[in-house]
PDB file of C-alpha atoms in Angstrom:
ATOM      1  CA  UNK A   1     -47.777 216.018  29.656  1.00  0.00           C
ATOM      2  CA  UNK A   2     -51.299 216.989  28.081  1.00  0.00           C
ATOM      3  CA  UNK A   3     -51.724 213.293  26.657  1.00  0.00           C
ATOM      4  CA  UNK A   4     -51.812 212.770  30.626  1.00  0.00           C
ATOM      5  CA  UNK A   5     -54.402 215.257  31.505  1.00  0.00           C
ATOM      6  CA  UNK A   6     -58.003 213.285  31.631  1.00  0.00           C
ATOM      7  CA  UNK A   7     -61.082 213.785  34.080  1.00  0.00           C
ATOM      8  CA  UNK A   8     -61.250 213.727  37.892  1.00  0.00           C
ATOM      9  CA  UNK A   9     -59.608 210.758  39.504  1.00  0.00           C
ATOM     10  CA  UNK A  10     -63.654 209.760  40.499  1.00  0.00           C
ATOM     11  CA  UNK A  11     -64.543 209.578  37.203  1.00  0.00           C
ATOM     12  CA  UNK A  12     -61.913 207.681  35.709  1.00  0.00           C
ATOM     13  CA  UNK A  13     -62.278 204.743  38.047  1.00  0.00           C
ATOM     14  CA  UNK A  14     -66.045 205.046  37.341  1.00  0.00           C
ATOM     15  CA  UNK A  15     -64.831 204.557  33.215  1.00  0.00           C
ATOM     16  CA  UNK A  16     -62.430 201.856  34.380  1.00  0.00           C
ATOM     17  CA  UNK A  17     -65.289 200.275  36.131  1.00  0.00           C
ATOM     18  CA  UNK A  18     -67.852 200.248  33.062  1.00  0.00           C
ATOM     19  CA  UNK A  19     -64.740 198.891  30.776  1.00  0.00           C
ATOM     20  CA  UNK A  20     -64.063 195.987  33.075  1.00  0.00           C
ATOM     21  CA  UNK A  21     -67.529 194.964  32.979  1.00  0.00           C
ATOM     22  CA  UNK A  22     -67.767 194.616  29.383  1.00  0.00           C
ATOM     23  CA  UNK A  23     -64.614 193.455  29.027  1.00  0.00           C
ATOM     24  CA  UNK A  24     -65.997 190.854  31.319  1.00  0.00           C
ATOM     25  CA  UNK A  25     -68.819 189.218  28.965  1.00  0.00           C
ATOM     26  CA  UNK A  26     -67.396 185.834  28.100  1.00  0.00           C
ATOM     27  CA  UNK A  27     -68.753 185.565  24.547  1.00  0.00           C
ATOM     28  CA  UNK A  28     -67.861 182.585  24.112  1.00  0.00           C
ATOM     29  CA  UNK A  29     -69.760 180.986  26.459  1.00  0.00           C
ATOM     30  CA  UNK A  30     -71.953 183.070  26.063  1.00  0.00           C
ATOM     31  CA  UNK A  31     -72.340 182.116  21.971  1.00  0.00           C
ATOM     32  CA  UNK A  32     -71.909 178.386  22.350  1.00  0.00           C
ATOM     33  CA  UNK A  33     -74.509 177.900  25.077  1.00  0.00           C
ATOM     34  CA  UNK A  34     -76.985 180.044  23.277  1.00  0.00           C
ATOM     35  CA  UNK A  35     -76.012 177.831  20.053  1.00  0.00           C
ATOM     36  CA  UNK A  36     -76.349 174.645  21.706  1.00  0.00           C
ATOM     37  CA  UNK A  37     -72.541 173.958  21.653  1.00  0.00           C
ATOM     38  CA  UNK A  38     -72.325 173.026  24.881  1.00  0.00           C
ATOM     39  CA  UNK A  39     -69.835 174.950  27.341  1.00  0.00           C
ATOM     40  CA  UNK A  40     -66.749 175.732  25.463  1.00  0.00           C
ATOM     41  CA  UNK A  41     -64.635 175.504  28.783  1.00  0.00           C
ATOM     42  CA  UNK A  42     -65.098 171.810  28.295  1.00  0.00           C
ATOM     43  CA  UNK A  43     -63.132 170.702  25.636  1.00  0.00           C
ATOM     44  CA  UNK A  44     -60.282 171.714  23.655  1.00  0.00           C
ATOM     45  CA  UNK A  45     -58.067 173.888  26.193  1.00  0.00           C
ATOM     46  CA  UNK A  46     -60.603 175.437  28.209  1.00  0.00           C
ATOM     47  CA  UNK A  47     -60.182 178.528  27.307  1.00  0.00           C
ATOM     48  CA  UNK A  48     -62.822 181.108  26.102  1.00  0.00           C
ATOM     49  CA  UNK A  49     -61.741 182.608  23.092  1.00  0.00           C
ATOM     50  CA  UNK A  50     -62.193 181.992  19.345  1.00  0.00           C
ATOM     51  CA  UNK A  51     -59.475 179.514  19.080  1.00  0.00           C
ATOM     52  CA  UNK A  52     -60.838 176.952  21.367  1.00  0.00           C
ATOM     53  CA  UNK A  53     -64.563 178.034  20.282  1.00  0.00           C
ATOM     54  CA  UNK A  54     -63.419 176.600  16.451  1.00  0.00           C
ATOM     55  CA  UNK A  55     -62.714 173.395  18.644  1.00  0.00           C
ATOM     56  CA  UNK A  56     -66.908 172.672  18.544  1.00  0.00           C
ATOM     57  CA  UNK A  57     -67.021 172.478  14.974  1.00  0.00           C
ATOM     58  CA  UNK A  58     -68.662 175.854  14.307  1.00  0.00           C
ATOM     59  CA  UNK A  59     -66.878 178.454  12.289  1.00  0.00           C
ATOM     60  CA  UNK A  60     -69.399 180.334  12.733  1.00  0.00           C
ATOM     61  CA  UNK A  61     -69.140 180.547  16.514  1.00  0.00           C
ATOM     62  CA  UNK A  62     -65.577 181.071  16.519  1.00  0.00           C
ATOM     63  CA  UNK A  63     -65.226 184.297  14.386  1.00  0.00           C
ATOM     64  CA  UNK A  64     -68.455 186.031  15.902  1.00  0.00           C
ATOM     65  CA  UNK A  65     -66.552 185.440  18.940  1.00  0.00           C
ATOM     66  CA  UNK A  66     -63.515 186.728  17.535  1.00  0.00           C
ATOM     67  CA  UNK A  67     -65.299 189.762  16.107  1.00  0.00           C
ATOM     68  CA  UNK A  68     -67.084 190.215  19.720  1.00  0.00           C
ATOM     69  CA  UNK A  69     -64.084 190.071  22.104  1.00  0.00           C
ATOM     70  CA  UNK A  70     -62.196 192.279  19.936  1.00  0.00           C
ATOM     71  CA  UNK A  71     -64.974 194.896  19.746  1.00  0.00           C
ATOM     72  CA  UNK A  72     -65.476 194.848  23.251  1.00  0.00           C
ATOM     73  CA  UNK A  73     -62.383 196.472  23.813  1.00  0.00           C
ATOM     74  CA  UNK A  74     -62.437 198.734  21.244  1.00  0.00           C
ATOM     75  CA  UNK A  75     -66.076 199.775  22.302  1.00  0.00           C
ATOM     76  CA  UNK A  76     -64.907 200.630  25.500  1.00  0.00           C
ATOM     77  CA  UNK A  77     -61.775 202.516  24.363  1.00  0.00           C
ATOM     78  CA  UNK A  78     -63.791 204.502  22.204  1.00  0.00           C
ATOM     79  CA  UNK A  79     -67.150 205.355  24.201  1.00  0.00           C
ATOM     80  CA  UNK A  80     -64.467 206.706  27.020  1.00  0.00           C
ATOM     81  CA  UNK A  81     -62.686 208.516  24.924  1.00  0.00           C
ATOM     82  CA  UNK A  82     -65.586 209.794  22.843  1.00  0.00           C
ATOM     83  CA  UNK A  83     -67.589 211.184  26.082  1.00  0.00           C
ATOM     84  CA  UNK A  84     -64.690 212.513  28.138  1.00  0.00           C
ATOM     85  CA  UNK A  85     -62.090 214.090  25.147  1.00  0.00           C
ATOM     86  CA  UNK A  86     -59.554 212.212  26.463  1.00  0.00           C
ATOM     87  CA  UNK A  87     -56.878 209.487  25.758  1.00  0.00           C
ATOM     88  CA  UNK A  88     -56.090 208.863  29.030  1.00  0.00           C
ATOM     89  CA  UNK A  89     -59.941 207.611  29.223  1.00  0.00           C
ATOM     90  CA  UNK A  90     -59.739 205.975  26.565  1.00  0.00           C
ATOM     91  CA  UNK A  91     -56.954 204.102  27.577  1.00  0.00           C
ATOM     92  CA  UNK A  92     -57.899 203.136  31.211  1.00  0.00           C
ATOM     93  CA  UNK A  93     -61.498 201.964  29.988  1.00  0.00           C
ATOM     94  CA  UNK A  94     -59.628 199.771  27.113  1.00  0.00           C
ATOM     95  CA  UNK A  95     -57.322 198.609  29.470  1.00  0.00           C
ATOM     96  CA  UNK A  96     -59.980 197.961  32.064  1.00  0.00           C
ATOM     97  CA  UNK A  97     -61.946 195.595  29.206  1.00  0.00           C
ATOM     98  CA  UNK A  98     -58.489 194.170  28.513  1.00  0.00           C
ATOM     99  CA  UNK A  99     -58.355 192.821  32.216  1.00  0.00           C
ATOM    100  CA  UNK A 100     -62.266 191.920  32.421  1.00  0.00           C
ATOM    101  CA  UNK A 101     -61.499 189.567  29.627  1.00  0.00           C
ATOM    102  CA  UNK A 102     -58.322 187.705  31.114  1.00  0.00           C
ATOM    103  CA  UNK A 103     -59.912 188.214  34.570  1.00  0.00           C
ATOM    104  CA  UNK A 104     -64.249 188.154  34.166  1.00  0.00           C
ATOM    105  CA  UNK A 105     -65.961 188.184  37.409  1.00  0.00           C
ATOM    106  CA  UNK A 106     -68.595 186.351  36.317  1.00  0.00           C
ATOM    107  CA  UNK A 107     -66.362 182.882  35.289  1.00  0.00           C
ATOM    108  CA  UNK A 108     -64.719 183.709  38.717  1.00  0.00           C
ATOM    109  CA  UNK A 109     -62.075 185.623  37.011  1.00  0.00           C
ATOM    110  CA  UNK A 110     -60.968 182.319  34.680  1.00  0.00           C
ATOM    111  CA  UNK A 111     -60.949 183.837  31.408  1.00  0.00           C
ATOM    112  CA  UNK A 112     -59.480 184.221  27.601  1.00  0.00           C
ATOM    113  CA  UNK A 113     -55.903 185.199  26.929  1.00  0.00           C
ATOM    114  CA  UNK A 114     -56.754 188.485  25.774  1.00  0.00           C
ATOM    115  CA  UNK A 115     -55.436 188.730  21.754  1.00  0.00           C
ATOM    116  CA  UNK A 116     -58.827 189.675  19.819  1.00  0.00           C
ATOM    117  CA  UNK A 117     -59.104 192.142  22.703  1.00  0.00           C
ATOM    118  CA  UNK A 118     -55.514 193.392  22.131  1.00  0.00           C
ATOM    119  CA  UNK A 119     -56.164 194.187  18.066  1.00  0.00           C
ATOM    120  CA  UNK A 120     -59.006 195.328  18.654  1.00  0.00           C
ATOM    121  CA  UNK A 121     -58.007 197.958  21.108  1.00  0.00           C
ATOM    122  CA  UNK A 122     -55.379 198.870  18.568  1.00  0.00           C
ATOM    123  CA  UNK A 123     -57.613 199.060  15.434  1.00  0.00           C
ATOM    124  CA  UNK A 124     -59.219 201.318  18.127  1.00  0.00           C
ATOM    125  CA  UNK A 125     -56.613 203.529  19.179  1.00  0.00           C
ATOM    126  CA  UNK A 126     -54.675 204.027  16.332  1.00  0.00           C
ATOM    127  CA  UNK A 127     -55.664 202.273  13.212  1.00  0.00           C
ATOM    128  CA  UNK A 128     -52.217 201.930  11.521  1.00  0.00           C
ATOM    129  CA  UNK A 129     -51.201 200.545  14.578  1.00  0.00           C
ATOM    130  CA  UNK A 130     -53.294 197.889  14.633  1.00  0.00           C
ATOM    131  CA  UNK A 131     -52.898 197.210  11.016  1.00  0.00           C
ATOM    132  CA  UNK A 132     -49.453 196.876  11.433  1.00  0.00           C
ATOM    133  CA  UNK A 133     -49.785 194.410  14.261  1.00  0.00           C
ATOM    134  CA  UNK A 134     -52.018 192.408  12.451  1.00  0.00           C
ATOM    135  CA  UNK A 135     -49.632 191.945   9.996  1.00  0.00           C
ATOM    136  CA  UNK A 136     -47.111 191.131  11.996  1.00  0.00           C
ATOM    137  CA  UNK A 137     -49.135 187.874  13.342  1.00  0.00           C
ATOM    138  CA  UNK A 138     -50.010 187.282   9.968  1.00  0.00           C
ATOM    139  CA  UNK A 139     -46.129 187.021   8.455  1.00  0.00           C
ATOM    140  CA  UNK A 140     -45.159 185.137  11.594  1.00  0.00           C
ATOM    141  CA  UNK A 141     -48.131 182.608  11.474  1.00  0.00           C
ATOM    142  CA  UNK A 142     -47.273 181.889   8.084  1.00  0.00           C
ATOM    143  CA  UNK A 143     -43.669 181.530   8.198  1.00  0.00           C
ATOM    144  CA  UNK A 144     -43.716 179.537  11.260  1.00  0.00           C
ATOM    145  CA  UNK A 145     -46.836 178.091  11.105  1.00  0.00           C
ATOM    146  CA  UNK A 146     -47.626 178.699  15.042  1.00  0.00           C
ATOM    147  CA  UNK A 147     -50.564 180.821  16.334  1.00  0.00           C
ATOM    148  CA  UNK A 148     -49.918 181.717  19.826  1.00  0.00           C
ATOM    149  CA  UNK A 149     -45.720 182.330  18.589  1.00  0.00           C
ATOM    150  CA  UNK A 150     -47.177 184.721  16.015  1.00  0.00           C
ATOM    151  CA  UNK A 151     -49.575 186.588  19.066  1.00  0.00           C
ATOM    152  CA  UNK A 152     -46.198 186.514  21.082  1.00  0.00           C
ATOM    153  CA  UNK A 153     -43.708 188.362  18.349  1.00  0.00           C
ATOM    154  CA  UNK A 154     -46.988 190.506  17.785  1.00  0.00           C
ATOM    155  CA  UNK A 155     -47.344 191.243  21.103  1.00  0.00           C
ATOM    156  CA  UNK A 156     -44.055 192.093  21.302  1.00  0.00           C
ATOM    157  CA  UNK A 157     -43.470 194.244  18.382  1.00  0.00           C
ATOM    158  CA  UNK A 158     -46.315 196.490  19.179  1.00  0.00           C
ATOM    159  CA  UNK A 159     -44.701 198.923  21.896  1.00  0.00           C
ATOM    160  CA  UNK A 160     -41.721 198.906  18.860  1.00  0.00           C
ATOM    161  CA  UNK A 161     -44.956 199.608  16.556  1.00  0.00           C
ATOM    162  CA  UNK A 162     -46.685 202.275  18.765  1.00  0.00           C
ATOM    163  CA  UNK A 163     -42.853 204.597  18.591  1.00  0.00           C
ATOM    164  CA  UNK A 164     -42.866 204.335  14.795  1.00  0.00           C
ATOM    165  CA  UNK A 165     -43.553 207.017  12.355  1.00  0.00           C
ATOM    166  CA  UNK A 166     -47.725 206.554  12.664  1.00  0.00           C
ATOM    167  CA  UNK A 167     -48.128 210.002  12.997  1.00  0.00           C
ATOM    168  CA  UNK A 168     -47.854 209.898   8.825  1.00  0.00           C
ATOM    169  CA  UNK A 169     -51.604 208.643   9.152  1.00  0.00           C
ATOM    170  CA  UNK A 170     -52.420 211.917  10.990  1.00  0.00           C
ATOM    171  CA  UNK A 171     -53.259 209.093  13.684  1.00  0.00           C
ATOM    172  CA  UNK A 172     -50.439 210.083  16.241  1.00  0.00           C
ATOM    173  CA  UNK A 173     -49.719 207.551  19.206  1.00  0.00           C
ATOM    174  CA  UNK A 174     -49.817 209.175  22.574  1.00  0.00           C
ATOM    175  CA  UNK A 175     -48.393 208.117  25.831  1.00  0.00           C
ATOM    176  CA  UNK A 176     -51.569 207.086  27.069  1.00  0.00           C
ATOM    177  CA  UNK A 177     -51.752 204.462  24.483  1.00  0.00           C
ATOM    178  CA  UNK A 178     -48.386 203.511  24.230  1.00  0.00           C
ATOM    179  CA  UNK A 179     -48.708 202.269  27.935  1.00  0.00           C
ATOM    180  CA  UNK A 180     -51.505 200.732  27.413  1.00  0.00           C
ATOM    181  CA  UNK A 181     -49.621 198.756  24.105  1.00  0.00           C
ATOM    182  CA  UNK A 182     -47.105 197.794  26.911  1.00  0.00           C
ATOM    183  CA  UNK A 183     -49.088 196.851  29.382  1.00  0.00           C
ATOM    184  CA  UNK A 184     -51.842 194.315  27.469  1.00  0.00           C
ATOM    185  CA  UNK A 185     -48.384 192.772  25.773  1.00  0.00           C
ATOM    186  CA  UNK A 186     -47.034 192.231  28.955  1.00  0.00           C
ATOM    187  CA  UNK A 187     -50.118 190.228  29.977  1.00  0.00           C
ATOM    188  CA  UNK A 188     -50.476 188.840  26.457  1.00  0.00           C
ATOM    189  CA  UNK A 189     -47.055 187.620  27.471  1.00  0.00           C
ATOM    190  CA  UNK A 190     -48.084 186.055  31.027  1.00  0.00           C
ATOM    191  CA  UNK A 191     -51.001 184.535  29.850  1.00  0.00           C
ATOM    192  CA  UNK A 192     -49.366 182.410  27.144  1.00  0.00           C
ATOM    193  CA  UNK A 193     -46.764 181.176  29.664  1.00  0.00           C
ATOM    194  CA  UNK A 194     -48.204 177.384  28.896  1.00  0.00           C
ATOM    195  CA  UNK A 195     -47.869 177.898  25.330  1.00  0.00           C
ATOM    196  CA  UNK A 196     -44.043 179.447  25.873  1.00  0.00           C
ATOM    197  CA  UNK A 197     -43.285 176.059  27.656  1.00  0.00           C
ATOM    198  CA  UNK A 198     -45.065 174.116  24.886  1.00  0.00           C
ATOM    199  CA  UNK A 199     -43.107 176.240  22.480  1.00  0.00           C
ATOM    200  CA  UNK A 200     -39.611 175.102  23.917  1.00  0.00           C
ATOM    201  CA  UNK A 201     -40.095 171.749  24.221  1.00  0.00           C
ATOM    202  CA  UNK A 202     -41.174 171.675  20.708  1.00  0.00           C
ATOM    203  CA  UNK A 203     -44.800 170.304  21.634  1.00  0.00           C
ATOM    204  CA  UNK A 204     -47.201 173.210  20.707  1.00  0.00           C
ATOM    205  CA  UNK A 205     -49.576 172.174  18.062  1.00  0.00           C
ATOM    206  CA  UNK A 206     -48.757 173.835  14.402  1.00  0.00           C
ATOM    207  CA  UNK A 207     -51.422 175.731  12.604  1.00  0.00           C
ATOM    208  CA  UNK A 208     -53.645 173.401  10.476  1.00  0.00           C
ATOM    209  CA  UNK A 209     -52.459 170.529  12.543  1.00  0.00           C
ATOM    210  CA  UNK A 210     -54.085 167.548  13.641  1.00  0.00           C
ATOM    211  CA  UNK A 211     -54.403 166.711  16.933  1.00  0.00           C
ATOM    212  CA  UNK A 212     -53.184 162.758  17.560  1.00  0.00           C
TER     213      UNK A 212
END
């Protein structure tokens, strides 16, 4: 149980607090207002994250968004777990950014569909880990040719991921993070549940596709 022992109660819904908020900065509206992109909620899907932010045109946009959401995440993992000593911190502030992203406040809680804030709260916790899951997206984007299927296996596969043998790293996976792999591929899950149904009637869009 001492991957389980953290700070006071008090303080660890103040860190849960400060990691929703950041979690909570919609980058990429943020990034294609400042840019003159218009509102990225407007075209494309509607969603906020680096996908739909490609959809203006700007490369540009799209991965500093990419690199943004994911370091939110892993900002707030690691500032909680840096101040406090603890995973369990570390955890609930990276999950709490997690949710802030899929759930901002400020876009009245309509926001992204969390997977550059998932890999980067792995690269975060456990840097194997995160490796591994990237690669994971990576072989399954490339053999199927699907995006959001390759985030789904990923997503998936990272619980598996978080019991294997990272410990060889000298970066050993506690509980703490292990639910928190479970619980952001759970919502990962949820949150694609358009792109599931897409997926089964064989109308999701392939990678490198053009739209009609």
């Amino acid at each position: 149980m001492q991957d389980l022992v953290g700070p006071a109660v008090g303080t660890l819904a103040l860190v849960a607090l400060g990691g929703y908020l950041l979690g909570s900065i919609p980058f990429g509206v943020v990034i294609t207002r400042a840019a003159g992109a218009g509102d990225v909620r407007d075209i494309g899907s509607g969603n906020i994250g680096a996908t739909n932010v490609l959809r203006t045109g700007r490369k540009d946009l799209a991965l500093a968004t990419l690199l943004l959401d994911a370091g939110k995440g892993a900002v707030a993992l690691l500032i909680a777990r840096h101040l406090f000593h603890s995973e369990l911190a570390g955890a609930i502030a990276g999950g709490a950014a997690f949710l802030g992203h899929l759930f901002p406040i400020w876009l009245g809680f309509k926001g992204g569909k969390g997977v550059a804030t998932f890999y980067g709260l792995l690269l975060a916790a456990a840097w194997p880990l995160g490796l591994m899951a990237g690669a994971v997206w990576l072989i399954c984007a490339f053999v199927f040719r699907y995006s959001s299927l390759a985030a789904l296996i990923s997503a998936a596969a990272a619980p598996l991921l978080a019991l294997a043998p990272v410990a060889a790293a000298g970066l050993p996976v506690g509980r703490p993070i292990l639910f928190l792999t479970v619980f952001a591929a759970v919502l990962i899950w949820l949150r694609h549940h358009q792109n599931i149904a897409r997926l089964l009637k064989g109308e999701e869009p392939r990678i490198g596709a053009k739209k009609a």
